[in-house]
Amino acid sequence: MSFKLKTILGVGLIQLILLSILVYNSLQYLKKSNQEQFLQRADTTAHLIATMTSDALVALDLATLDALVSQTLLNKDVLYLRIIHTNGKTLAQGGHKDALTKPFHKDATIDQAMHDGIFHAQSDIRISDHSLGQVQIGLDIGVYAQLMTQARKRMLGVAATEIIFVALFGYLLGYLLTKQLTAIQSGAKEVAKGDFGHTIPVKGKDELADTAISFNKMSVALKEFAEELKEAKDKAEARQVRAETILQSAVSSIHAGVLIVNENNETVLTNQSLKDFWDTTSLSLEELISMSKDNKALRAQRPIISLFEEADKYVRWTEVHEGDQYVLISRYKIDIGGFIITMTDVSSMYEAEKREKDLQRNLLQSQKLEALGTLAGGIAHEINTPVQYIGDNLHFLKSSVEQLAEAFSLYHALVQNLKEGEHAQQAEQCLNKYEEVEVDYLLEESVTAAEESINGVKQVSNIVHAMKEFSHPANKAKMAIDLNHVIERTSIVCKNEWKHHAELIFNFDENMPEVPAFEGEMNQVFLNLIVNAAHAIADKGGRDNTITITTSYDADHAYIEIKDTGSGVPDKIKDRIFEPFFTTKDVGKGSGQGLAICHDAIVNKHDGEIEVSSQENIGTTFKITLPRHTANKAPKTPNTGDDHA
Ligand SMILES: Nc1ncnc2c1ncn2[C@@H]1O[C@H](COP(=O)(O)OP(=O)(O)OP(=O)(O)O)[C@@H](O)[C@H]1O
Ligand SMILES: [Mg+2]
């Protein structure tokens, strides 16, 4: 309901209430005074007639009484008149017949006369204190009622007119009052719509004008404030855009994968490196995360996923193996919810570390061989000289003994001839001594001993030579080498390892061509394989064990098979035996490097292959394939050994 309407209704209602009270009171007052006037008039009229009839009544002059009655009834408001004697007898009457037939009851008030419209009044006819009779008169109250109706109508008409005026005035007042308010209201609407600074016209100098001025001031102040706010907002937005751009660029430029997730596990920011990590699957990151919740297998496959569920730790670093990559993952909890995940591919670090380990191992190996070579060279030198002159002396002794034997046989024949002559006794002594010391036997055995010693010295010389060659190969570059010779020589060096457990059988192709290879590396390969075979046989135990080394070739390749009758490689470790540092042997007996070195030498350095086939408790065969012609291609980068066996 508008203010204007409220004003009109309010003023109208007050006016109505006041007017109603006024009209009611006035009508009541009018009614009362008219009634009193009417009662007084009725009383006076009855009394007057009683006075006028007293003389005629005393004289019982009925004609006069009738004339008086007729005279009185000429008054329009007198409806009937009756004059009664003290004895109750009606002396004269006239007027309203109905009223005259009914018994007379005096009315005390107008209200009592209302039921028949006649006011019944009476007055005693007296002379002195003596009652002669009674006047009964009926007065028409229609005049009174008409008077009252007229008075009521007029009052109500005045009241209605006043109400109309008041309503008009109220409307006018409401209009004047609300005119400024309406202007303020529409101004406020404009401001609410965002038209800050909107002003309204100010009229007059009253309180509403003051309100309009205050409104205008407020609107201008709001405009200034809004402008300041917008400026601050623009600046803040520009700063935010800048910060976001810097963040986005920083995140994009990082080599590591970055993923920022909000508190609802929704991706906020990622970079290309991260997407590359997930390229292996056609699922989106969100799908992966939601699937992973109840998918253990997937979690095991992509361990990064578990990072999404562990929210208790603030920072967490994990290293996982993702496909072919080694990934270092960090999970950093954000204070306001969510977290940042970084994924760094550390595969190259791993590779470098592995290469370094290989290098170190090779270095150690070559240092060991170097030292052994130097030592063996020294020993060979030291042993060679005495062996040389022991050999020479043995040869000398052998030929001396042989010559002595010849000389002795001549002497023996001579002494035989002297047995009959003058030197018979001396000859007898010589022959006895000859028999006693068994000269023939000694001479014979001395030659055999010398021959055996010469063989022994030859063997010593061979071993020393083999050791020197083995540990200090003549060529460090790739050269055409005689594999049969290399294998033979290596088996001499490690004879002590196998001779107590097995027989070594060479099944060589005598026409084996020379093959381009690093001699030192091949020494190492055959040594490791023969020693492994010997260990496997020692593990299994038993008799009649053999290590058979077979060589063969075709147009492009040379093949070497080293077959043993040892314990065999259990299936469950077959995939691992080429791994560096994998060993099943006790500490001190094996370090797990032998086959890793073989693999590296054959596959990476010679472009060849090495395969293993084995049956538990039956034996193992390592088969090496070497290209007979060096290919002109870049060297292979070492791998983790996934193409083993
Ligand atoms: N001929 C074989 N028969 C049975 N098992 C073998 C044979 N060769 C190697 N293995 C198994 O492979 C493992 C790895 O061999 P590798 O030569 O690499 O290391 P190692 O012999 O244990 O130690 P290292 O050679 O460094 O002294 C061995 O521990 C052994 O279990
Ligand atoms: Mg070994």
XYZ file of C-alpha atoms and ligand atoms in Angstrom:
677
model
C 0.000 0.000 0.000
C 1.495 3.314 -1.029
C 2.276 6.036 1.443
C -0.175 8.342 -0.308
C -3.020 5.868 0.098
C -2.071 5.293 3.694
C -2.168 9.054 4.336
C -5.606 9.366 2.720
C -7.011 6.368 4.543
C -5.465 7.468 7.847
C -6.808 11.005 7.696
C -10.186 9.723 6.425
C -10.426 7.153 9.211
C -9.634 9.689 11.951
C -12.124 12.105 10.449
C -14.769 9.372 10.227
C -14.308 8.394 13.851
C -14.434 12.030 15.070
C -17.407 12.826 12.855
C -19.260 9.714 13.973
C -18.755 10.722 17.612
C -19.884 14.264 16.822
C -22.915 13.195 14.774
C -23.943 10.645 17.357
C -23.640 13.095 20.237
C -25.451 15.838 18.314
C -28.268 13.517 17.315
C -28.581 12.267 20.870
C -28.687 15.801 22.144
C -31.217 16.839 19.491
C -33.351 13.850 20.217
C -33.294 14.502 23.939
C -34.151 18.218 23.687
C -36.902 17.539 21.100
C -38.347 14.833 23.314
C -38.294 17.118 26.329
C -39.856 19.877 24.260
C -42.496 17.446 22.946
C -43.259 16.071 26.408
C -43.517 19.576 27.800
C -45.831 20.618 24.976
C -48.014 17.513 25.449
C -48.149 18.165 29.131
C -48.927 21.838 28.608
C -51.616 21.090 26.014
C -53.354 18.531 28.274
C -53.120 20.898 31.190
C -54.444 23.812 29.121
C -57.469 21.814 27.940
C -58.092 20.658 31.516
C -58.153 24.275 32.641
C -60.401 25.278 29.746
C -62.900 22.498 30.437
C -63.147 22.895 34.180
C -66.005 25.411 34.171
C -68.062 23.480 31.580
C -67.509 20.303 33.571
C -68.706 21.893 36.778
C -71.806 23.011 34.902
C -71.956 19.719 33.027
C -72.279 21.786 29.886
C -71.773 18.959 27.390
C -72.303 21.224 24.326
C -69.423 23.403 25.355
C -67.331 20.344 26.032
C -68.090 18.962 22.559
C -67.333 22.339 20.958
C -64.051 22.480 22.858
C -63.186 18.959 21.731
C -63.991 19.814 18.102
C -62.090 23.075 18.408
C -59.020 21.291 19.799
C -59.088 18.526 17.163
C -58.610 21.207 14.528
C -54.942 21.108 15.491
C -53.349 18.624 13.130
C -51.048 17.066 15.701
C -53.946 16.358 18.123
C -55.189 12.920 17.085
C -57.883 12.416 19.684
C -59.283 14.058 22.817
C -61.492 12.621 25.583
C -62.967 14.266 28.610
C -63.899 11.940 31.462
C -65.885 12.632 34.571
C -64.580 11.614 37.992
C -67.110 8.887 37.972
C -65.429 7.395 34.898
C -68.032 8.455 32.423
C -66.875 9.959 29.102
C -68.430 13.378 28.743
C -67.059 14.297 25.343
C -64.583 12.802 22.882
C -63.496 12.952 19.296
C -60.670 12.120 16.843
C -58.857 8.860 16.035
C -61.455 6.083 16.401
C -59.000 3.203 16.797
C -57.213 5.004 19.577
C -60.496 5.889 21.313
C -61.629 2.229 21.325
C -58.447 1.020 22.976
C -57.905 1.366 26.721
C -55.892 4.452 27.611
C -52.249 4.126 28.795
C -50.273 7.190 29.569
C -46.876 7.437 27.825
C -43.976 8.659 29.918
C -41.483 8.812 27.042
C -41.543 9.203 23.245
C -40.125 5.691 22.837
C -43.290 4.249 24.502
C -45.362 6.075 21.844
C -43.361 4.707 19.012
C -45.317 1.436 18.625
C -48.575 3.164 17.530
C -47.185 6.609 16.496
C -49.416 8.377 19.149
C -48.220 10.003 22.349
C -50.885 9.438 25.005
C -50.983 12.258 27.623
C -53.427 13.114 30.427
C -54.195 15.866 32.887
C -56.540 16.039 35.831
C -59.379 18.639 35.741
C -59.340 20.442 39.163
C -60.808 23.224 40.891
C -58.756 24.000 43.964
C -57.676 20.624 45.223
C -60.890 19.010 44.092
C -60.687 16.598 41.087
C -63.568 16.903 38.596
C -62.396 14.608 35.945
C -59.614 13.908 33.477
C -58.460 15.022 30.006
C -56.967 12.278 27.827
C -55.231 13.453 24.666
C -53.369 11.662 21.809
C -50.657 13.687 20.034
C -49.181 12.697 16.669
C -45.477 12.027 17.047
C -44.999 11.979 13.224
C -43.897 15.604 13.309
C -41.330 14.790 15.913
C -40.087 11.776 13.951
C -39.982 13.827 10.751
C -38.015 16.498 12.529
C -35.553 13.956 13.809
C -35.186 12.326 10.352
C -34.524 15.688 8.771
C -32.004 16.571 11.466
C -30.234 13.181 10.986
C -30.152 13.615 7.229
C -28.691 17.063 7.470
C -26.050 15.970 9.980
C -25.042 13.021 7.832
C -24.936 15.215 4.737
C -22.628 17.643 6.503
C -20.483 14.738 7.713
C -20.299 13.194 4.245
C -19.330 16.514 2.691
C -16.669 16.970 5.302
C -15.328 13.454 4.684
C -15.084 14.188 0.985
C -13.202 17.381 1.713
C -10.951 15.639 4.150
C -10.265 12.869 1.610
C -9.403 15.454 -0.987
C -7.179 17.227 1.456
C -5.577 13.935 2.456
C -4.931 13.117 -1.174
C -3.382 16.495 -1.716
C -1.282 16.191 1.424
C -0.226 12.674 0.466
C 0.705 13.821 -3.001
C 2.759 16.704 -1.674
C 4.406 14.556 0.965
C 5.159 11.609 -1.314
C 6.254 13.666 -4.309
C 9.777 14.155 -2.862
C 9.789 10.672 -1.375
C 8.926 9.206 -4.795
C 11.799 11.126 -6.307
C 14.128 9.737 -3.600
C 12.731 6.249 -4.180
C 13.283 6.294 -7.944
C 16.735 7.801 -7.354
C 17.534 4.938 -4.969
C 16.378 2.470 -7.652
C 18.729 4.057 -10.177
C 21.616 3.839 -7.681
C 20.700 0.249 -6.925
C 20.905 -0.480 -10.667
C 24.483 0.771 -10.537
C 24.037 4.366 -11.634
C 26.239 5.681 -8.835
C 26.276 9.512 -8.738
C 22.624 9.798 -9.831
C 21.020 12.926 -8.236
C 17.421 14.019 -7.744
C 15.964 17.580 -7.889
C 15.662 19.295 -4.507
C 12.486 21.338 -3.946
C 11.686 23.525 -0.948
C 13.498 23.746 2.341
C 11.786 21.206 4.491
C 13.008 17.937 5.997
C 12.282 16.079 2.755
C 14.473 18.542 0.871
C 17.225 17.867 3.442
C 16.752 14.147 2.876
C 17.024 14.703 -0.903
C 20.264 16.683 -0.396
C 21.668 13.901 1.823
C 20.639 11.338 -0.788
C 22.453 13.275 -3.524
C 25.577 13.533 -1.345
C 25.426 9.825 -0.592
C 25.027 8.981 -4.287
C 28.069 11.102 -5.271
C 30.119 9.568 -2.429
C 29.030 6.135 -3.614
C 30.167 6.982 -7.134
C 33.611 8.007 -5.877
C 33.820 4.891 -3.733
C 32.730 2.691 -6.644
C 35.360 4.285 -8.864
C 38.060 3.722 -6.248
C 36.818 0.171 -5.797
C 36.871 -0.484 -9.534
C 40.364 0.941 -9.804
C 41.540 -1.277 -6.922
C 39.729 -4.257 -8.468
C 41.302 -3.605 -11.890
C 44.718 -3.372 -10.272
C 44.136 -6.549 -8.275
C 42.904 -8.347 -11.407
C 45.920 -7.175 -13.383
C 48.183 -8.352 -10.551
C 46.354 -11.674 -10.476
C 46.621 -12.129 -14.246
C 50.321 -11.286 -14.029
C 50.833 -13.693 -11.124
C 48.899 -16.407 -12.985
C 50.913 -15.802 -16.153
C 54.164 -15.980 -14.197
C 52.966 -19.129 -12.427
C 51.816 -20.706 -15.695
C 55.080 -19.826 -17.443
C 57.128 -21.032 -14.492
C 55.198 -24.286 -14.320
C 55.431 -24.752 -18.109
C 59.152 -24.055 -18.160
C 59.910 -26.621 -15.476
C 61.229 -29.831 -16.851
C 59.457 -31.762 -14.100
C 55.753 -32.614 -14.363
C 53.626 -30.336 -12.186
C 50.046 -30.930 -11.102
C 48.087 -28.600 -8.826
C 44.884 -30.043 -7.429
C 42.243 -28.308 -5.306
C 40.525 -29.652 -2.192
C 37.978 -31.556 -4.331
C 40.682 -33.388 -6.269
C 39.989 -31.229 -9.312
C 42.917 -30.264 -11.488
C 43.768 -26.582 -11.251
C 47.011 -26.449 -13.200
C 49.187 -28.878 -15.113
C 52.078 -28.595 -17.507
C 53.103 -30.432 -20.662
C 55.747 -32.490 -18.885
C 53.081 -33.930 -16.609
C 50.816 -34.762 -19.554
C 53.739 -36.587 -21.151
C 53.948 -38.788 -18.077
C 50.342 -39.846 -18.589
C 50.535 -40.292 -22.336
C 50.800 -44.026 -21.895
C 47.100 -44.224 -21.066
C 44.096 -42.947 -22.933
C 42.378 -42.024 -19.687
C 42.379 -38.490 -18.368
C 44.061 -37.756 -15.099
C 40.705 -37.245 -13.366
C 39.387 -40.553 -14.689
C 42.525 -42.279 -13.519
C 42.192 -40.746 -10.084
C 38.536 -41.691 -9.718
C 39.154 -45.209 -11.056
C 42.133 -45.691 -8.821
C 40.064 -45.317 -5.650
C 38.987 -48.940 -5.757
C 41.407 -50.352 -8.252
C 44.412 -51.836 -6.497
C 45.969 -53.138 -9.684
C 45.917 -49.718 -11.248
C 47.394 -48.254 -8.099
C 50.206 -50.760 -8.189
C 50.741 -49.949 -11.848
C 50.781 -46.205 -11.339
C 52.040 -45.628 -7.796
C 51.653 -41.882 -8.186
C 47.909 -42.379 -7.759
C 48.294 -43.333 -4.130
C 49.580 -39.833 -3.536
C 46.082 -38.483 -4.120
C 44.691 -40.373 -1.168
C 47.269 -39.701 1.468
C 46.407 -36.322 2.838
C 47.945 -36.453 6.301
C 51.564 -35.767 5.442
C 52.613 -32.252 4.555
C 55.411 -33.085 2.179
C 56.136 -36.496 0.823
C 58.816 -37.732 -1.529
C 58.512 -41.016 -3.312
C 60.604 -42.663 -5.932
C 58.680 -44.893 -8.321
C 59.368 -46.912 -11.391
C 56.853 -45.798 -14.048
C 57.157 -47.866 -17.209
C 60.686 -47.352 -18.443
C 61.165 -44.330 -16.283
C 62.396 -43.723 -12.783
C 60.315 -40.924 -11.397
C 60.839 -38.884 -8.281
C 57.476 -37.641 -7.035
C 56.848 -35.011 -4.411
C 53.493 -34.223 -2.883
C 53.143 -30.886 -1.124
C 50.005 -30.064 0.810
C 48.567 -26.570 0.233
C 47.386 -24.755 3.391
C 44.041 -23.699 1.908
C 43.314 -27.201 0.591
C 44.556 -29.320 -2.288
C 48.150 -30.122 -3.097
C 50.960 -29.782 -5.588
C 52.532 -32.824 -7.136
C 55.817 -32.698 -8.994
C 57.171 -35.588 -11.033
C 60.803 -35.555 -12.057
C 62.176 -38.075 -14.503
C 65.407 -39.220 -12.885
C 65.987 -42.058 -15.378
C 69.007 -40.273 -16.858
C 70.446 -39.862 -13.349
C 69.913 -43.566 -12.826
C 71.542 -44.303 -16.162
C 74.457 -42.037 -15.341
C 74.773 -43.662 -11.935
C 74.642 -47.082 -13.534
C 77.189 -46.110 -16.188
C 79.421 -44.758 -13.451
C 79.086 -48.010 -11.549
C 79.920 -49.951 -14.724
C 82.873 -47.696 -15.363
C 84.070 -48.081 -11.802
C 83.628 -51.813 -12.015
C 85.470 -52.008 -15.301
C 88.137 -49.717 -13.958
C 88.494 -51.882 -10.896
C 88.631 -54.933 -13.065
C 91.235 -53.501 -15.368
C 93.176 -52.190 -12.374
C 93.058 -55.663 -10.909
C 94.173 -57.169 -14.196
C 96.821 -54.505 -14.592
C 98.189 -55.262 -11.159
C 97.939 -58.973 -11.805
C 99.628 -58.471 -15.176
C 102.450 -56.479 -13.651
C 102.791 -59.063 -10.915
C 102.629 -61.938 -13.374
C 105.120 -60.173 -15.642
C 107.485 -59.740 -12.712
C 106.993 -63.308 -11.564
C 107.426 -64.586 -15.113
C 110.611 -62.606 -15.401
C 111.875 -63.833 -12.029
C 110.842 -67.420 -12.692
C 111.993 -67.420 -16.290
C 115.673 -66.959 -15.514
C 115.988 -69.811 -12.970
C 113.642 -71.927 -15.095
C 115.881 -71.160 -18.029
C 119.050 -72.265 -16.344
C 117.353 -75.142 -14.524
C 116.153 -76.266 -17.943
C 119.555 -75.730 -19.482
C 121.254 -77.529 -16.602
C 118.742 -80.337 -16.801
C 119.430 -80.695 -20.480
C 123.147 -80.607 -19.684
C 122.697 -83.163 -16.898
C 120.632 -85.397 -19.155
C 123.181 -85.378 -21.943
C 125.957 -85.702 -19.348
C 124.308 -88.752 -17.834
C 123.737 -90.202 -21.264
C 127.380 -89.650 -22.150
C 128.415 -90.947 -18.729
C 126.328 -94.047 -19.377
C 128.175 -94.640 -22.600
C 131.484 -94.122 -20.837
C 130.394 -96.406 -18.005
C 129.462 -99.179 -20.365
C 132.962 -98.999 -21.877
C 134.470 -99.020 -18.417
C 132.249 -101.916 -17.447
C 133.451 -103.995 -20.443
C 137.045 -103.122 -19.635
C 136.661 -104.187 -16.000
C 135.100 -107.444 -17.136
C 138.222 -108.154 -19.180
C 140.491 -107.357 -16.237
C 138.893 -110.009 -13.949
C 141.491 -112.761 -14.944
C 144.685 -110.732 -14.773
C 146.900 -109.093 -12.178
C 144.190 -106.444 -11.508
C 141.624 -109.142 -10.842
C 140.963 -108.035 -7.237
C 140.597 -104.376 -8.177
C 138.358 -105.380 -11.039
C 136.268 -107.504 -8.677
C 135.817 -104.516 -6.349
C 134.744 -102.266 -9.223
C 132.227 -104.796 -10.505
C 130.805 -105.288 -6.987
C 130.402 -101.568 -6.514
C 128.796 -101.283 -9.972
C 126.264 -103.889 -8.941
C 125.820 -102.439 -5.493
C 124.933 -98.907 -6.606
C 123.034 -100.180 -9.636
C 124.823 -97.848 -12.000
C 122.700 -98.890 -14.986
C 119.524 -98.211 -13.075
C 120.820 -94.863 -11.794
C 121.882 -93.815 -15.226
C 118.581 -94.860 -16.707
C 116.524 -93.196 -13.955
C 118.668 -90.066 -14.023
C 117.837 -89.602 -17.669
C 114.126 -90.170 -16.949
C 114.296 -87.758 -13.988
C 116.015 -85.180 -16.118
C 113.411 -85.668 -18.860
C 110.531 -85.328 -16.357
C 112.147 -82.234 -14.838
C 112.552 -80.727 -18.259
C 108.774 -81.326 -18.878
C 107.898 -79.823 -15.501
C 109.955 -76.749 -16.185
C 108.273 -76.484 -19.581
C 104.877 -76.585 -17.876
C 105.928 -73.926 -15.376
C 107.118 -71.824 -18.253
C 103.780 -72.349 -20.088
C 101.720 -71.377 -17.065
C 103.764 -68.283 -16.451
C 103.472 -67.389 -20.101
C 99.690 -67.985 -20.099
C 99.297 -65.893 -16.974
C 101.293 -63.103 -18.470
C 99.317 -63.216 -21.705
C 96.012 -63.554 -19.880
C 96.442 -60.724 -17.492
C 98.334 -58.442 -19.769
C 96.962 -58.997 -23.275
C 99.231 -57.768 -26.024
C 96.454 -55.805 -27.712
C 94.026 -53.487 -26.060
C 92.275 -52.639 -29.338
C 89.899 -54.965 -31.139
C 92.029 -57.458 -33.076
C 91.533 -60.712 -34.880
C 92.053 -63.325 -32.185
C 92.259 -67.088 -32.033
C 89.356 -68.011 -29.751
C 90.520 -71.612 -29.278
C 93.860 -70.395 -28.026
C 92.248 -67.791 -25.729
C 89.939 -70.444 -24.227
C 92.772 -72.901 -23.744
C 94.950 -70.300 -22.096
C 92.135 -69.145 -19.794
C 91.454 -72.708 -18.728
C 95.100 -73.058 -17.721
C 94.888 -69.909 -15.593
C 91.841 -71.121 -13.724
C 92.727 -74.806 -13.692
C 92.783 -74.859 -9.925
C 89.097 -73.871 -9.895
C 87.877 -76.822 -11.991
C 90.459 -79.582 -11.792
C 89.159 -80.950 -8.459
C 85.519 -81.136 -9.636
C 85.374 -81.790 -13.349
C 87.087 -82.771 -16.509
C 87.519 -80.026 -19.081
C 86.786 -81.154 -22.603
C 87.750 -79.029 -25.588
C 85.557 -79.673 -28.562
C 87.213 -77.157 -30.835
C 86.728 -76.650 -34.521
C 90.315 -76.800 -35.622
C 89.607 -74.519 -38.602
C 88.114 -71.832 -36.400
C 88.850 -68.510 -38.115
C 90.159 -65.561 -36.166
C 87.425 -63.284 -34.885
C 87.640 -59.494 -34.245
C 87.494 -59.047 -30.465
C 89.018 -57.388 -27.441
C 91.367 -60.069 -26.130
C 91.283 -58.876 -22.528
C 87.462 -58.779 -22.498
C 87.234 -62.293 -23.960
C 89.714 -63.594 -21.344
C 87.409 -62.219 -18.706
C 84.269 -63.696 -20.305
C 85.668 -67.240 -20.582
C 87.209 -67.069 -17.122
C 83.861 -66.072 -15.568
C 81.918 -68.735 -17.456
C 84.398 -71.545 -16.665
C 84.592 -70.541 -12.987
C 80.758 -70.355 -12.776
C 80.521 -73.818 -14.352
C 83.078 -75.186 -11.884
C 81.176 -73.640 -8.951
C 77.864 -75.092 -10.176
C 79.448 -78.543 -10.471
C 81.029 -78.225 -7.016
C 77.592 -77.256 -5.666
C 75.944 -80.298 -7.157
C 78.803 -82.675 -6.301
C 78.971 -86.202 -7.707
C 81.409 -87.793 -10.103
C 82.107 -87.762 -13.839
C 81.256 -84.107 -14.182
C 82.402 -82.301 -17.267
C 82.773 -78.835 -18.644
C 82.613 -79.014 -22.405
C 83.703 -76.067 -24.473
C 82.671 -76.205 -28.102
C 83.615 -73.732 -30.811
C 82.096 -73.479 -34.271
C 81.332 -70.872 -36.914
C 79.378 -70.004 -40.030
C 79.732 -67.292 -42.648
C 78.870 -64.427 -40.326
C 79.229 -65.680 -36.796
C 81.473 -67.548 -34.454
C 79.820 -69.635 -31.697
C 81.198 -70.706 -28.327
C 79.239 -73.025 -26.043
C 80.269 -73.664 -22.467
C 78.278 -76.569 -21.138
C 78.460 -77.932 -17.623
C 76.828 -80.756 -15.725
C 76.339 -78.619 -12.641
C 73.372 -77.675 -10.436
C 71.593 -75.639 -13.112
C 69.897 -72.234 -12.827
C 66.467 -72.330 -11.112
C 63.701 -70.912 -13.362
C 62.733 -68.239 -10.878
C 66.135 -66.560 -11.034
C 66.843 -67.115 -14.733
C 65.746 -63.573 -15.561
C 68.001 -62.047 -12.974
C 71.382 -63.726 -13.315
C 72.706 -61.049 -15.690
C 71.806 -58.235 -13.272
C 74.808 -56.573 -11.711
C 75.405 -57.743 -8.137
C 72.892 -60.557 -8.361
C 74.411 -63.636 -6.740
C 73.288 -66.789 -4.964
C 76.745 -67.408 -3.584
C 78.071 -66.797 -0.103
C 79.789 -63.549 0.721
C 83.385 -63.825 -0.405
C 82.692 -66.480 -2.997
C 80.676 -64.399 -5.434
C 79.901 -60.727 -5.879
C 77.353 -61.114 -8.683
C 79.401 -59.231 -11.254
C 80.661 -62.085 -13.440
C 77.686 -62.458 -15.812
C 76.989 -58.697 -15.855
C 80.548 -58.200 -17.112
C 80.078 -61.003 -19.676
C 76.827 -59.431 -20.899
C 78.381 -56.006 -21.158
C 81.415 -57.360 -23.006
C 79.505 -59.545 -25.469
C 76.400 -57.407 -26.137
C 77.680 -53.868 -25.791
C 81.311 -54.159 -26.762
C 81.136 -56.901 -29.401
C 77.598 -56.541 -30.722
C 77.095 -60.195 -29.966
C 74.627 -62.249 -27.965
C 74.814 -64.388 -24.885
C 72.068 -66.874 -24.046
C 71.556 -69.325 -21.268
C 69.643 -72.568 -21.189
C 69.539 -74.643 -18.082
C 67.835 -77.495 -16.319
C 68.032 -77.873 -12.612
C 70.405 -80.642 -11.485
C 71.246 -81.482 -15.071
C 73.361 -78.615 -16.199
C 73.686 -75.265 -17.878
C 74.814 -74.098 -21.284
C 75.912 -70.569 -22.070
C 75.992 -69.869 -25.785
C 77.932 -66.902 -27.116
C 77.471 -65.590 -30.639
C 80.065 -63.172 -32.000
C 79.924 -61.407 -35.357
C 82.861 -62.391 -37.528
C 82.936 -59.041 -39.260
C 82.987 -55.749 -37.410
C 79.945 -53.677 -38.314
C 80.447 -49.989 -38.954
C 77.933 -48.526 -36.578
C 77.764 -46.349 -33.507
C 78.367 -48.179 -30.252
C 75.259 -49.316 -28.397
C 74.382 -47.482 -25.219
C 74.349 -49.929 -22.388
C 70.855 -50.940 -21.328
C 69.457 -52.408 -18.168
C 69.624 -55.876 -19.568
C 65.994 -56.355 -20.522
C 67.098 -58.173 -23.701
C 68.940 -60.784 -21.674
C 68.742 -64.432 -22.534
N 76.863 -72.322 -14.858
C 75.993 -71.957 -13.906
N 75.244 -72.902 -13.307
C 74.343 -72.590 -12.340
N 74.156 -71.319 -11.886
C 74.888 -70.342 -12.433
C 75.841 -70.597 -13.476
N 76.417 -69.431 -13.827
C 75.855 -68.495 -13.059
N 74.939 -69.010 -12.216
C 74.081 -68.309 -11.258
O 74.087 -66.944 -11.602
C 74.519 -66.147 -10.508
C 75.254 -64.947 -11.017
O 76.460 -65.323 -11.587
P 77.641 -64.268 -11.680
O 78.765 -64.894 -12.351
O 77.102 -63.012 -12.259
O 77.923 -63.958 -10.174
P 78.661 -64.898 -9.099
O 79.286 -66.035 -9.789
O 77.672 -65.215 -8.074
O 79.751 -63.926 -8.504
P 81.114 -63.413 -9.251
O 81.068 -63.975 -10.623
O 81.022 -61.942 -9.231
O 82.207 -63.952 -8.436
C 75.329 -67.059 -9.667
O 75.355 -66.632 -8.314
C 74.608 -68.388 -9.846
O 73.526 -68.493 -8.983
Mg 80.569 -65.798 -11.448
